[in-house]
């Protein structure tokens, strides 16, 4: 039927298009919905034509993004209409408005079945299309046998059979039991002999799903798949309508090769030879051309062929051909092709020995490491890591070190770890390995895990020839004005053990080494102090007979730390002081550390544990589990010392709990002292290392840790979905619209203590608040703007679990032009970003208005700004261990604010920016005090590290004495940094999900205008 045949629908679409703004459009839609609702109440008086027209209007309104919560029954009832125009509308609208679990669908099962088994092909297609889009388990149980009969029927036209194949695929995914392997395998093989490519393509989709779950029963289909590929590769009997830019049915080629990858092997030599001939033809016939559409189609076929070649473990000659082809792809300008080329090269390294051939493209791969696209850079890094060996390790590691200086936060830790592993595995000499690790620590100390410096200590300890060189390099790095804390630790350890080997060098006397190390003591965290104390003891031991001035200096330090609150530091200081008074016996007690036992590198294990799946690996997993939902696993990185790391106990004399039962982990010093009875060893829990470190750009590496899971909260800003989920809920049933943007008003009141929370033509709700510590006193001002009273007034506070809120009685009637005041008391029980909701309703004349409004009793209201000095800040920061009291996260998608604007933003939320605490001008240090009934006054410290080269990312470290407060504050600050301004975040109308085109069971239109799409339908 032409659009002109439905004049009412045409006029409605024209009216919508002519609306000047969203408010006009909403008013026109509300008017039309009211008219439709009224007409549906007297359904018996509607002609089929009128019902069809109103259902079309409902669909159009739904496609505009408005919620349609009625009329579903009328749409479903049109499915049983005897004539095609009404039945078509019923099927299309039902497919769009309802999902598989909707109760109304049960009413249509019998009608749909009658259409499927009937003689009318048009009705069969409509029914199969709807079931293929939204069919669930109930449809699968009821309709699967009938759909199978249609698929196998020789009397049905291909048009019906291909829809039947896709419909059966949907039903199989919903309930695999509907297809019996024993009875279906032969029929599936029979379907693969089909000459019609439409039916064959649909059947191949079904086969991919079947063999992904269980391939054993479908061996008879394998040679049929190879014959299909042969037919396509030779372009035999391929209709023109199935040829895409000269490529015979690329969709069928991809599906067929994907199905073959689910079979483990191909034993038959003839079948295997035929398949390799086809694959050879595909590899030879694919190249990069200017036409993007042809490239997409040909490359889809090519990369599936490459996956099949690797799966079949082809001969090396064919593998070499594949690598050569991929080498062309990684050199083109198109980023998608480069990405796929790099990823497939990496996969080839995993399955076959083509490393020497891939090395020829090393220069181009290194160029990709500097690509603007981070996805390409990641793939290039994976490939360089996989192709590295002794012959090219030096070049690759030097490139990684050079790239490390400019790499973004998201890649630095992975870069550091992989560079360290490559340097260890393929070092041409050990001095080069030491150089690489020290450069790593110097350039990216924040992102170098403890395992890396533990490993270099093991190498130096176990190789006597390397010890003088390592000591010289450590001494050189200590001369730098600002070095990372990890560099301080590794340098102090090496110089403590082997600094005496440099005694004849200028600037390397025991006193000079002590002075240069002691200069760094004020800058390190609590976890590093035990290492420095051990170094001082070793220096004193190596300077026998001691220099009296040096001895007194070191003794003073030991005496100072005898009263430390940290057990580890206190015990070391006491014992070292006592031992150092034994004179020459100190040399025997603090003898050089024994060699470490040989064991597997913990770095390699860590790289394996934190390996990130590539897109292709994820795709393979998805094929194996068609219906499983992908979940993000939280990787917890093990930072223990068990895998060959020098435990803190090996750096001194205290016996600490070890994660390894190996006796060799106990140092010679410990064994000697135990035998002589000179120590009273105490098993004490070592304080957790401050993995997030200190403020002065010398922090330890970030490590994965199990963070508290966020509650289902809508934060201060929330997301667009959260905002509309609360604010417009009352509007959906209201014809009364608010004045102004509700989200903007809420945001403003989150920053100030008085203002308007809500306003419409009849009422204005204002707030005035006073906040003290963990308590708040608010007053709601309810003002009637009209000359008539507001009646049936009700206000209900819905508080989250962390707030105790008490609202005084609200009068049921507000007199004309009057204002009433309603006090509201708030008590904050514990940290949370959840917000309370005011459920407010009233009646004016015949208008019943109900709105749900977020209340500005938000987390920052319980913050008090505080400015602290460096003398106050650093002890607090160091006293807090790692997670969960101190959390760190790299935040991306940040609004690129200049630092002064970012500082003003934090200050507006009572987060005080403290200038001068961080020497890096690109960083901000923030302090505040949080109040709640459970924590009382709790100091919270924050450090923001920005990247001058990329203002859209930063690293944030948050620390406090309460794990919940640390997590909530971290998430709160992150929300303020990545939010979109409220004017663009909260839409003026409730946003309903737009149905995908596939659900409409129609071809996609060439325009985004729903009116034009409906015109195409009609």
mmCIF file of N, CA, C and O in Angstrom, residues 804-866:
data_model
loop_
_atom_site.group_PDB
_atom_site.id
_atom_site.type_symbol
_atom_site.label_atom_id
_atom_site.label_comp_id
_atom_site.label_asym_id
_atom_site.label_seq_id
_atom_site.Cartn_x
_atom_site.Cartn_y
_atom_site.Cartn_z
ATOM 1 N N UNK A 804 21.027 8.214 56.726
ATOM 2 C CA UNK A 804 19.848 8.215 57.590
ATOM 3 C C UNK A 804 19.162 9.558 57.388
ATOM 4 O O UNK A 804 19.736 10.609 57.689
ATOM 5 N N UNK A 805 17.920 9.556 56.854
ATOM 6 C CA UNK A 805 17.248 10.802 56.489
ATOM 7 C C UNK A 805 15.855 10.819 57.104
ATOM 8 O O UNK A 805 15.141 9.815 57.096
ATOM 9 N N UNK A 806 15.496 11.975 57.651
ATOM 10 C CA UNK A 806 14.185 12.125 58.292
ATOM 11 C C UNK A 806 13.559 13.420 57.804
ATOM 12 O O UNK A 806 14.072 14.508 58.059
ATOM 13 N N UNK A 807 12.432 13.298 57.083
ATOM 14 C CA UNK A 807 11.722 14.449 56.539
ATOM 15 C C UNK A 807 10.496 14.736 57.396
ATOM 16 O O UNK A 807 9.722 13.824 57.708
ATOM 17 N N UNK A 808 10.340 15.995 57.770
ATOM 18 C CA UNK A 808 9.177 16.365 58.586
ATOM 19 C C UNK A 808 7.897 16.232 57.758
ATOM 20 O O UNK A 808 7.940 16.106 56.534
ATOM 21 N N UNK A 809 6.762 16.290 58.414
ATOM 22 C CA UNK A 809 5.481 16.081 57.762
ATOM 23 C C UNK A 809 5.227 17.136 56.688
ATOM 24 O O UNK A 809 5.408 18.333 56.909
ATOM 25 N N UNK A 810 4.817 16.672 55.513
ATOM 26 C CA UNK A 810 4.517 17.574 54.404
ATOM 27 C C UNK A 810 3.000 17.765 54.341
ATOM 28 O O UNK A 810 2.250 16.776 54.320
ATOM 29 N N UNK A 811 2.509 19.010 54.313
ATOM 30 C CA UNK A 811 1.044 19.216 54.277
ATOM 31 C C UNK A 811 0.454 18.699 52.972
ATOM 32 O O UNK A 811 1.084 18.756 51.917
ATOM 33 N N UNK A 812 -0.782 18.173 53.080
ATOM 34 C CA UNK A 812 -1.428 17.623 51.894
ATOM 35 C C UNK A 812 -1.881 18.711 50.932
ATOM 36 O O UNK A 812 -2.086 18.448 49.747
ATOM 37 N N UNK A 813 -2.070 19.933 51.425
ATOM 38 C CA UNK A 813 -2.539 21.035 50.564
ATOM 39 C C UNK A 813 -1.604 22.231 50.732
ATOM 40 O O UNK A 813 -1.239 22.587 51.860
ATOM 41 N N UNK A 814 -1.220 22.803 49.605
ATOM 42 C CA UNK A 814 -0.424 24.032 49.623
ATOM 43 C C UNK A 814 -1.330 25.153 49.112
ATOM 44 O O UNK A 814 -1.787 25.118 47.962
ATOM 45 N N UNK A 815 -1.639 26.152 49.953
ATOM 46 C CA UNK A 815 -2.568 27.211 49.540
ATOM 47 C C UNK A 815 -2.033 28.000 48.340
ATOM 48 O O UNK A 815 -0.851 27.948 48.013
ATOM 49 N N UNK A 816 -2.932 28.750 47.678
ATOM 50 C CA UNK A 816 -2.509 29.553 46.516
ATOM 51 C C UNK A 816 -1.426 30.569 46.897
ATOM 52 O O UNK A 816 -1.485 31.189 47.960
ATOM 53 N N UNK A 817 -0.462 30.704 46.032
ATOM 54 C CA UNK A 817 0.619 31.675 46.196
ATOM 55 C C UNK A 817 1.306 31.557 47.546
ATOM 56 O O UNK A 817 1.795 32.541 48.100
ATOM 57 N N UNK A 818 1.348 30.343 48.090
ATOM 58 C CA UNK A 818 1.939 30.139 49.421
ATOM 59 C C UNK A 818 3.189 29.272 49.283
ATOM 60 O O UNK A 818 3.388 28.565 48.291
ATOM 61 N N UNK A 819 4.022 29.350 50.319
ATOM 62 C CA UNK A 819 5.230 28.537 50.370
ATOM 63 C C UNK A 819 5.303 27.849 51.718
ATOM 64 O O UNK A 819 5.125 28.482 52.763
ATOM 65 N N UNK A 820 5.547 26.536 51.726
ATOM 66 C CA UNK A 820 5.701 25.800 52.981
ATOM 67 C C UNK A 820 7.141 25.310 53.088
ATOM 68 O O UNK A 820 7.809 25.049 52.077
ATOM 69 N N UNK A 821 7.604 25.188 54.338
ATOM 70 C CA UNK A 821 8.966 24.747 54.588
ATOM 71 C C UNK A 821 8.942 23.398 55.286
ATOM 72 O O UNK A 821 8.202 23.217 56.264
ATOM 73 N N UNK A 822 9.762 22.458 54.787
ATOM 74 C CA UNK A 822 9.807 21.099 55.341
ATOM 75 C C UNK A 822 11.251 20.758 55.694
ATOM 76 O O UNK A 822 12.071 20.523 54.791
ATOM 77 N N UNK A 823 11.611 20.748 56.979
ATOM 78 C CA UNK A 823 12.996 20.400 57.367
ATOM 79 C C UNK A 823 13.313 18.941 57.044
ATOM 80 O O UNK A 823 12.454 18.051 57.118
ATOM 81 N N UNK A 824 14.577 18.711 56.726
ATOM 82 C CA UNK A 824 15.060 17.370 56.410
ATOM 83 C C UNK A 824 16.411 17.189 57.087
ATOM 84 O O UNK A 824 17.341 17.954 56.847
ATOM 85 N N UNK A 825 16.504 16.184 57.959
ATOM 86 C CA UNK A 825 17.762 15.908 58.660
ATOM 87 C C UNK A 825 18.469 14.741 57.980
ATOM 88 O O UNK A 825 17.852 13.742 57.625
ATOM 89 N N UNK A 826 19.801 14.873 57.847
ATOM 90 C CA UNK A 826 20.609 13.858 57.158
ATOM 91 C C UNK A 826 21.789 13.483 58.037
ATOM 92 O O UNK A 826 22.451 14.356 58.608
ATOM 93 N N UNK A 827 22.046 12.189 58.155
ATOM 94 C CA UNK A 827 23.236 11.689 58.859
ATOM 95 C C UNK A 827 23.949 10.717 57.914
ATOM 96 O O UNK A 827 23.325 9.777 57.397
ATOM 97 N N UNK A 828 25.235 10.936 57.713
ATOM 98 C CA UNK A 828 26.042 10.070 56.856
ATOM 99 C C UNK A 828 26.640 8.948 57.698
ATOM 100 O O UNK A 828 27.416 9.188 58.614
ATOM 101 N N UNK A 829 26.271 7.708 57.383
ATOM 102 C CA UNK A 829 26.695 6.559 58.190
ATOM 103 C C UNK A 829 28.050 6.008 57.763
ATOM 104 O O UNK A 829 28.849 5.600 58.598
ATOM 105 N N UNK A 830 28.304 5.954 56.458
ATOM 106 C CA UNK A 830 29.583 5.419 55.967
ATOM 107 C C UNK A 830 29.810 5.914 54.535
ATOM 108 O O UNK A 830 28.881 6.435 53.903
ATOM 109 N N UNK A 831 30.991 5.758 53.971
ATOM 110 C CA UNK A 831 31.276 6.309 52.639
ATOM 111 C C UNK A 831 30.471 5.597 51.544
ATOM 112 O O UNK A 831 30.371 4.376 51.526
ATOM 113 N N UNK A 832 29.899 6.372 50.636
ATOM 114 C CA UNK A 832 29.195 5.815 49.473
ATOM 115 C C UNK A 832 28.876 6.950 48.513
ATOM 116 O O UNK A 832 28.726 8.101 48.917
ATOM 117 N N UNK A 833 28.782 6.592 47.210
ATOM 118 C CA UNK A 833 28.402 7.578 46.205
ATOM 119 C C UNK A 833 26.917 7.476 45.839
ATOM 120 O O UNK A 833 26.449 8.182 44.949
ATOM 121 N N UNK A 834 26.173 6.594 46.477
ATOM 122 C CA UNK A 834 24.745 6.482 46.183
ATOM 123 C C UNK A 834 24.035 7.793 46.535
ATOM 124 O O UNK A 834 24.461 8.514 47.438
ATOM 125 N N UNK A 835 22.937 8.054 45.817
ATOM 126 C CA UNK A 835 22.179 9.272 46.092
ATOM 127 C C UNK A 835 20.767 8.914 46.519
ATOM 128 O O UNK A 835 20.220 7.883 46.128
ATOM 129 N N UNK A 836 20.194 9.777 47.335
ATOM 130 C CA UNK A 836 18.809 9.589 47.757
ATOM 131 C C UNK A 836 17.873 10.185 46.705
ATOM 132 O O UNK A 836 18.271 10.999 45.876
ATOM 133 N N UNK A 837 16.608 9.773 46.774
ATOM 134 C CA UNK A 837 15.610 10.214 45.808
ATOM 135 C C UNK A 837 14.397 10.764 46.555
ATOM 136 O O UNK A 837 13.940 10.164 47.541
ATOM 137 N N UNK A 838 13.894 11.897 46.080
ATOM 138 C CA UNK A 838 12.657 12.474 46.595
ATOM 139 C C UNK A 838 11.533 12.104 45.636
ATOM 140 O O UNK A 838 11.532 12.523 44.477
ATOM 141 N N UNK A 839 10.610 11.280 46.112
ATOM 142 C CA UNK A 839 9.432 10.901 45.318
ATOM 143 C C UNK A 839 8.323 11.897 45.679
ATOM 144 O O UNK A 839 7.724 11.824 46.749
ATOM 145 N N UNK A 840 8.054 12.827 44.765
ATOM 146 C CA UNK A 840 7.150 13.943 45.056
ATOM 147 C C UNK A 840 5.969 13.922 44.085
ATOM 148 O O UNK A 840 6.149 13.727 42.880
ATOM 149 N N UNK A 841 4.765 14.103 44.615
ATOM 150 C CA UNK A 841 3.580 14.130 43.752
ATOM 151 C C UNK A 841 2.576 15.141 44.301
ATOM 152 O O UNK A 841 2.563 15.449 45.496
ATOM 153 N N UNK A 842 1.739 15.655 43.391
ATOM 154 C CA UNK A 842 0.681 16.575 43.782
ATOM 155 C C UNK A 842 -0.370 16.579 42.680
ATOM 156 O O UNK A 842 -0.153 16.031 41.580
ATOM 157 N N UNK A 843 -1.498 17.221 42.979
ATOM 158 C CA UNK A 843 -2.586 17.310 42.002
ATOM 159 C C UNK A 843 -2.984 18.776 41.856
ATOM 160 O O UNK A 843 -3.165 19.491 42.844
ATOM 161 N N UNK A 844 -3.127 19.195 40.590
ATOM 162 C CA UNK A 844 -3.589 20.550 40.303
ATOM 163 C C UNK A 844 -4.725 20.439 39.284
ATOM 164 O O UNK A 844 -4.504 20.071 38.133
ATOM 165 N N UNK A 845 -5.945 20.735 39.737
ATOM 166 C CA UNK A 845 -7.090 20.539 38.855
ATOM 167 C C UNK A 845 -7.224 19.062 38.520
ATOM 168 O O UNK A 845 -7.312 18.204 39.397
ATOM 169 N N UNK A 846 -7.224 18.731 37.232
ATOM 170 C CA UNK A 846 -7.271 17.332 36.800
ATOM 171 C C UNK A 846 -5.883 16.746 36.545
ATOM 172 O O UNK A 846 -5.755 15.595 36.127
ATOM 173 N N UNK A 847 -4.859 17.560 36.730
ATOM 174 C CA UNK A 847 -3.491 17.110 36.458
ATOM 175 C C UNK A 847 -2.899 16.441 37.695
ATOM 176 O O UNK A 847 -2.845 17.038 38.773
ATOM 177 N N UNK A 848 -2.468 15.188 37.540
ATOM 178 C CA UNK A 848 -1.750 14.495 38.612
ATOM 179 C C UNK A 848 -0.279 14.423 38.205
ATOM 180 O O UNK A 848 0.067 13.853 37.186
ATOM 181 N N UNK A 849 0.587 15.038 38.972
ATOM 182 C CA UNK A 849 2.008 15.135 38.620
ATOM 183 C C UNK A 849 2.823 14.328 39.624
ATOM 184 O O UNK A 849 2.606 14.423 40.845
ATOM 185 N N UNK A 850 3.744 13.527 39.110
ATOM 186 C CA UNK A 850 4.630 12.746 39.977
ATOM 187 C C UNK A 850 6.045 12.827 39.406
ATOM 188 O O UNK A 850 6.269 12.563 38.234
ATOM 189 N N UNK A 851 7.014 13.234 40.229
ATOM 190 C CA UNK A 851 8.410 13.308 39.787
ATOM 191 C C UNK A 851 9.293 12.640 40.834
ATOM 192 O O UNK A 851 8.970 12.613 42.026
ATOM 193 N N UNK A 852 10.381 12.092 40.356
ATOM 194 C CA UNK A 852 11.394 11.491 41.243
ATOM 195 C C UNK A 852 12.683 12.268 41.037
ATOM 196 O O UNK A 852 13.223 12.307 39.946
ATOM 197 N N UNK A 853 13.154 12.895 42.115
ATOM 198 C CA UNK A 853 14.262 13.838 42.019
ATOM 199 C C UNK A 853 15.431 13.386 42.879
ATOM 200 O O UNK A 853 15.253 13.008 44.048
ATOM 201 N N UNK A 854 16.626 13.398 42.308
ATOM 202 C CA UNK A 854 17.821 13.110 43.090
ATOM 203 C C UNK A 854 18.098 14.253 44.066
ATOM 204 O O UNK A 854 18.033 15.421 43.698
ATOM 205 N N UNK A 855 18.420 13.903 45.297
ATOM 206 C CA UNK A 855 18.704 14.899 46.324
ATOM 207 C C UNK A 855 20.206 15.138 46.404
ATOM 208 O O UNK A 855 21.001 14.200 46.336
ATOM 209 N N UNK A 856 20.602 16.408 46.588
ATOM 210 C CA UNK A 856 22.037 16.732 46.581
ATOM 211 C C UNK A 856 22.746 16.421 47.889
ATOM 212 O O UNK A 856 23.642 17.177 48.305
ATOM 213 N N UNK A 857 22.382 15.344 48.565
ATOM 214 C CA UNK A 857 23.123 14.890 49.745
ATOM 215 C C UNK A 857 24.193 13.925 49.255
ATOM 216 O O UNK A 857 24.089 12.708 49.426
ATOM 217 N N UNK A 858 25.197 14.486 48.606
ATOM 218 C CA UNK A 858 26.186 13.683 47.901
ATOM 219 C C UNK A 858 27.495 13.640 48.675
ATOM 220 O O UNK A 858 27.678 14.357 49.665
ATOM 221 N N UNK A 859 28.421 12.811 48.211
ATOM 222 C CA UNK A 859 29.627 12.511 48.974
ATOM 223 C C UNK A 859 30.434 13.765 49.320
ATOM 224 O O UNK A 859 30.939 13.910 50.428
ATOM 225 N N UNK A 860 30.555 14.701 48.366
ATOM 226 C CA UNK A 860 31.398 15.859 48.634
ATOM 227 C C UNK A 860 30.805 16.796 49.690
ATOM 228 O O UNK A 860 31.496 17.674 50.207
ATOM 229 N N UNK A 861 29.521 16.634 50.036
ATOM 230 C CA UNK A 861 28.941 17.442 51.094
ATOM 231 C C UNK A 861 29.534 17.090 52.466
ATOM 232 O O UNK A 861 29.431 17.867 53.417
ATOM 233 N N UNK A 862 30.118 15.886 52.576
ATOM 234 C CA UNK A 862 30.695 15.443 53.840
ATOM 235 C C UNK A 862 32.212 15.558 53.837
ATOM 236 O O UNK A 862 32.893 14.892 54.614
ATOM 237 N N UNK A 863 32.728 16.384 52.929
ATOM 238 C CA UNK A 863 34.154 16.659 52.872
ATOM 239 C C UNK A 863 34.428 18.055 53.430
ATOM 240 O O UNK A 863 33.666 18.983 53.197
ATOM 241 N N UNK A 864 35.529 18.182 54.135
ATOM 242 C CA UNK A 864 35.975 19.480 54.629
ATOM 243 C C UNK A 864 37.373 19.730 54.071
ATOM 244 O O UNK A 864 38.277 18.908 54.250
ATOM 245 N N UNK A 865 37.576 20.852 53.355
ATOM 246 C CA UNK A 865 38.907 21.114 52.788
ATOM 247 C C UNK A 865 39.935 21.298 53.883
ATOM 248 O O UNK A 865 39.636 21.846 54.957
ATOM 249 N N UNK A 866 41.142 20.817 53.612
ATOM 250 C CA UNK A 866 42.221 20.940 54.592
ATOM 251 C C UNK A 866 43.530 21.092 53.826
ATOM 252 O O UNK A 866 43.768 20.396 52.834
#
